[in-house]
PDB file of C-alpha atoms in Angstrom:
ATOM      1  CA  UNK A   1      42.558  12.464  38.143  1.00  0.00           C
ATOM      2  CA  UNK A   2      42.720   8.788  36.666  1.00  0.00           C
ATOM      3  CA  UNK A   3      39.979   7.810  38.772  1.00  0.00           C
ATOM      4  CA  UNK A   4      37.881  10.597  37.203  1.00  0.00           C
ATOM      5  CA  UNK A   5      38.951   9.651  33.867  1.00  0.00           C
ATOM      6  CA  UNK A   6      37.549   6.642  34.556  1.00  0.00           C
ATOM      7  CA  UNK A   7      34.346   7.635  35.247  1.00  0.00           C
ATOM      8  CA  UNK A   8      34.225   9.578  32.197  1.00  0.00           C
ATOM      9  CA  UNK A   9      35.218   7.154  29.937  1.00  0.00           C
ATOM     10  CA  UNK A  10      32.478   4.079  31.694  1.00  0.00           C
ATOM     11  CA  UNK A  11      29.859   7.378  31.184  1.00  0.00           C
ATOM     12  CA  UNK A  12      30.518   7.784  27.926  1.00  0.00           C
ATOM     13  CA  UNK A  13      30.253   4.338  27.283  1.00  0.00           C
ATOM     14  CA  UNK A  14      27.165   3.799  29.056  1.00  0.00           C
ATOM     15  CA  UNK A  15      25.717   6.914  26.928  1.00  0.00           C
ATOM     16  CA  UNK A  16      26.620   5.080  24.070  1.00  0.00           C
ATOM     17  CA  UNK A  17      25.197   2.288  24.488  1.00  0.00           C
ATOM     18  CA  UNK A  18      21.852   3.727  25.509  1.00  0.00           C
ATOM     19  CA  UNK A  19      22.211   6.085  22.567  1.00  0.00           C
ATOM     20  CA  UNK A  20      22.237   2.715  20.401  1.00  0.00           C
ATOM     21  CA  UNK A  21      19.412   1.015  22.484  1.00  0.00           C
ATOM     22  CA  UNK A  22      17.302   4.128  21.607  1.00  0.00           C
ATOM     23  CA  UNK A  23      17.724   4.130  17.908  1.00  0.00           C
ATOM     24  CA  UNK A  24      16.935   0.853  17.559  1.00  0.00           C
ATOM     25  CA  UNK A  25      13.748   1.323  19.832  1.00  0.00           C
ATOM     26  CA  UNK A  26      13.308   4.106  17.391  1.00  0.00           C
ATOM     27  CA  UNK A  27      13.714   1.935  14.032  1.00  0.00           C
ATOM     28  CA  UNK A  28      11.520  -0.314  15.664  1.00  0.00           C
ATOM     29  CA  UNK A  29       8.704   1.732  16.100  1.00  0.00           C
ATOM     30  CA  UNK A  30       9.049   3.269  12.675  1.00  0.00           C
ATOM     31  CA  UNK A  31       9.027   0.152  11.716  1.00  0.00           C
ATOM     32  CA  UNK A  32       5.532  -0.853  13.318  1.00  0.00           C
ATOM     33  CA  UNK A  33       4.324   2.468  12.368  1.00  0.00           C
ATOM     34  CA  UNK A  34       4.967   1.746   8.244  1.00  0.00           C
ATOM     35  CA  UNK A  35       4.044  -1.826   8.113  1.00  0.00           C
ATOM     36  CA  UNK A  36       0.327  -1.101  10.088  1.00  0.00           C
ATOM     37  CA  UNK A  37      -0.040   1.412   7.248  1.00  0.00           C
ATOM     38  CA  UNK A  38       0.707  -0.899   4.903  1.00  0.00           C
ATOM     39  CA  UNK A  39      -1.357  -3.664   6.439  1.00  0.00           C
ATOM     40  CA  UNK A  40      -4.308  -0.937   6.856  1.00  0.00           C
ATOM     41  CA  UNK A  41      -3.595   0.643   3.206  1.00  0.00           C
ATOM     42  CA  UNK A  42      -4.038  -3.109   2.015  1.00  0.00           C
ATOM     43  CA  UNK A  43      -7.309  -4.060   3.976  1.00  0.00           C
ATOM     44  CA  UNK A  44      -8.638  -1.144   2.509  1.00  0.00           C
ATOM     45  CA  UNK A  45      -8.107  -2.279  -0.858  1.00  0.00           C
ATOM     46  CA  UNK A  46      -9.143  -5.264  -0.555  1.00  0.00           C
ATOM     47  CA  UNK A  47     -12.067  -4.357   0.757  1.00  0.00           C
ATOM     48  CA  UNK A  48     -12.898  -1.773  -1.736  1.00  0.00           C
ATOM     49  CA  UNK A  49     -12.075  -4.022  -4.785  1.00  0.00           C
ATOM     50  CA  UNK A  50     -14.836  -6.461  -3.005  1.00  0.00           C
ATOM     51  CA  UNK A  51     -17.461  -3.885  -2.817  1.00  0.00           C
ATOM     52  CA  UNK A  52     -16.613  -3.033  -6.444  1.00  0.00           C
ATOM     53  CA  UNK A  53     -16.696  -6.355  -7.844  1.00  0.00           C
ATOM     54  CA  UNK A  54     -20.139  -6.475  -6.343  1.00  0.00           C
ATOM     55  CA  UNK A  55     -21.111  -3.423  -7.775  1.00  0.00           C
ATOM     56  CA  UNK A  56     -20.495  -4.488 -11.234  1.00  0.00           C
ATOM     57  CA  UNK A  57     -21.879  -7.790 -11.034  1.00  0.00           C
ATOM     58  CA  UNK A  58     -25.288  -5.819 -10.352  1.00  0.00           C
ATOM     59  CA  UNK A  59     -24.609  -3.622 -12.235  1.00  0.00           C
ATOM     60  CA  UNK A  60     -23.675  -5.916 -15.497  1.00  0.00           C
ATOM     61  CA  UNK A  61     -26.791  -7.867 -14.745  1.00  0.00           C
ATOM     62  CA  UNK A  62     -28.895  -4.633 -15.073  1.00  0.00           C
ATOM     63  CA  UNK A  63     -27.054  -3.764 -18.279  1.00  0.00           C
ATOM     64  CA  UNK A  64     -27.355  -6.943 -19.933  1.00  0.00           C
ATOM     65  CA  UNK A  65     -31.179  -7.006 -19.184  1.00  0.00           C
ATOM     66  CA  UNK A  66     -31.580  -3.404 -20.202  1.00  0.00           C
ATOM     67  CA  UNK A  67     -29.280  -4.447 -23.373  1.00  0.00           C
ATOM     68  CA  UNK A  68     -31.688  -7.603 -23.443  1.00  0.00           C
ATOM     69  CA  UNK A  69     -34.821  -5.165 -24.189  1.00  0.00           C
ATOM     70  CA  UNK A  70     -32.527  -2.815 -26.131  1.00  0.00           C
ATOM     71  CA  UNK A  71     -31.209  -5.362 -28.240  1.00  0.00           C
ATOM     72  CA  UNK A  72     -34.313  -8.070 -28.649  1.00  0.00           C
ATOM     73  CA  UNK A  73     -31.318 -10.711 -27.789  1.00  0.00           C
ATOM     74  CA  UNK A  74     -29.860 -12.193 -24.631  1.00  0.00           C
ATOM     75  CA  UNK A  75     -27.100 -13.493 -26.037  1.00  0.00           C
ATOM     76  CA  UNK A  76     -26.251 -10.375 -28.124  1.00  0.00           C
ATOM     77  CA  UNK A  77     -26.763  -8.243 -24.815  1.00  0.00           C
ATOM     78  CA  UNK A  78     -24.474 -10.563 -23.025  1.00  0.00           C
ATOM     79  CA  UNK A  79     -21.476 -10.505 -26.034  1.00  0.00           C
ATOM     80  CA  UNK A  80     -21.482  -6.817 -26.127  1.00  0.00           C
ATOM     81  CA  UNK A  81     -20.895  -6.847 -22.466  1.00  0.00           C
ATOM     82  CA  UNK A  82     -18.811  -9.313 -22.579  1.00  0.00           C
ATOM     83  CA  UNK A  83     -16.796  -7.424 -25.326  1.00  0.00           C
ATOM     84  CA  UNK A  84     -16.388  -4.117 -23.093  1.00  0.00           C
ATOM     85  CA  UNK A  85     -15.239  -5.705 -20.511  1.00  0.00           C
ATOM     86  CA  UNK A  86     -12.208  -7.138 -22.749  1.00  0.00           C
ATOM     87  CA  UNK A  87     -11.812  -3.803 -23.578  1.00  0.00           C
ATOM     88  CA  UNK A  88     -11.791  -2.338 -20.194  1.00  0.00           C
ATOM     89  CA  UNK A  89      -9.737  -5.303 -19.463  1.00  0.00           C
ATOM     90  CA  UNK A  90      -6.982  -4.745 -21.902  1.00  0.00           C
ATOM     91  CA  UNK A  91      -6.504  -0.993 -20.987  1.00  0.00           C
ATOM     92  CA  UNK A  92      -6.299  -2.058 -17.695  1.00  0.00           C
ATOM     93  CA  UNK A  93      -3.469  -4.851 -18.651  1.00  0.00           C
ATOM     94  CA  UNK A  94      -1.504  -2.064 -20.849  1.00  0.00           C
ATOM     95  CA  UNK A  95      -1.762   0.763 -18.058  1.00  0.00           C
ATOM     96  CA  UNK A  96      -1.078  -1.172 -14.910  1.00  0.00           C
ATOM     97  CA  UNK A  97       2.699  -0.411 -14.928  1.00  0.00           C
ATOM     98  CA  UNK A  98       1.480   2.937 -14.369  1.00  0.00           C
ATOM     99  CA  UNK A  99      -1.397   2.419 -12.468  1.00  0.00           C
ATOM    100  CA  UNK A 100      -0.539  -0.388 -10.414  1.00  0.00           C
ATOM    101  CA  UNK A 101       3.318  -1.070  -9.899  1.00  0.00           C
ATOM    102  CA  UNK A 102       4.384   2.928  -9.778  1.00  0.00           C
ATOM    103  CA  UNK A 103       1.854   3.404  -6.735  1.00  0.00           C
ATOM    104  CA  UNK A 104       2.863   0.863  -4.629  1.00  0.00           C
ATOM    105  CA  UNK A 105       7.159   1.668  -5.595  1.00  0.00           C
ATOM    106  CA  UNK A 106       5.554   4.870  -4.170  1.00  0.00           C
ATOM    107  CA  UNK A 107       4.132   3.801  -1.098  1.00  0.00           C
ATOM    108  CA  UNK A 108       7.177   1.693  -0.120  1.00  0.00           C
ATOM    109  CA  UNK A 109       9.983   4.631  -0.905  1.00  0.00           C
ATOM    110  CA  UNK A 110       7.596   6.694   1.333  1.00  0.00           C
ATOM    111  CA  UNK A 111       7.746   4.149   4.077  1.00  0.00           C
ATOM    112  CA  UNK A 112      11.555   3.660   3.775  1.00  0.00           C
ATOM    113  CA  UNK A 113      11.999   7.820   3.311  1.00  0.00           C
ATOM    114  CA  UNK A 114       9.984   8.248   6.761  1.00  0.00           C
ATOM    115  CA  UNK A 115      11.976   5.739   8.422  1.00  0.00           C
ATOM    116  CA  UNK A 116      15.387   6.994   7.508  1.00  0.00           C
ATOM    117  CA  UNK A 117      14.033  10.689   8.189  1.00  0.00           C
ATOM    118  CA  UNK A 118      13.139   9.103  12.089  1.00  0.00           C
ATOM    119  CA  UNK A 119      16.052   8.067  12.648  1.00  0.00           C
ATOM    120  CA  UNK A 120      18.305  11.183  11.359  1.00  0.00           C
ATOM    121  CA  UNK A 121      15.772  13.479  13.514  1.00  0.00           C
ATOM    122  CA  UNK A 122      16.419  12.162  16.545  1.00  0.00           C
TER     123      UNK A 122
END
């Protein structure tokens, strides 16, 4: 009977011990799993802000010439630009809490939710 005890009781801790091995396997992976996201979520941005700051240098330099004509003036073509980008730029500067830093608090309490929900499932 106290050899079978024993047994039990070196089971039990064996199972333990696995059980611990396999959450942290778990955490692990969830781990990996978030932070390729974010790696991948951040490529992506980076690569779309460099498309888009190509786009509106094109884009600026067909404005200002078609401002140019408008206008009669390079230089007032090129302030008026000039001018709505500061505009654009301020709005920008004034809405980024909102834009910017809530997004990203987002993204990370998403990551952190998903990891805690892994390892509660299983």
């Amino acid at each position: 009977m106290e050899e079978n005890k024993g047994s039990v009781i070196k089971q039990l801790i064996t199972d333990f011990f696995e059980f611990i091995k396999l959450k942290s396997e778990s955490l692990a992976l969830g781990i990996i799993e978030n932070s390729s996201k974010l790696v991948s979520t951040i490529f992506s941005v980076f690569v779309f802000v460099i498309l888009l700051i190509f786009a509106s240098v094109f884009l600026s330099a067909a404005l200002v010439w078609w401002l140019t004509q408008v206008l009669g003036s390079f230089i007032y073509a090129s302030l008026l630009l000039g001018f709505i980008f500061l505009v654009i730029a301020l709005i920008v500067f004034v809405l980024s809490k909102r834009l910017i830093a809530s997004s990203v608090v987002r993204m990370f309490s998403d990551m952190i939710t998903d990891i805690l929900n892994n390892l509660r499932q299983k």
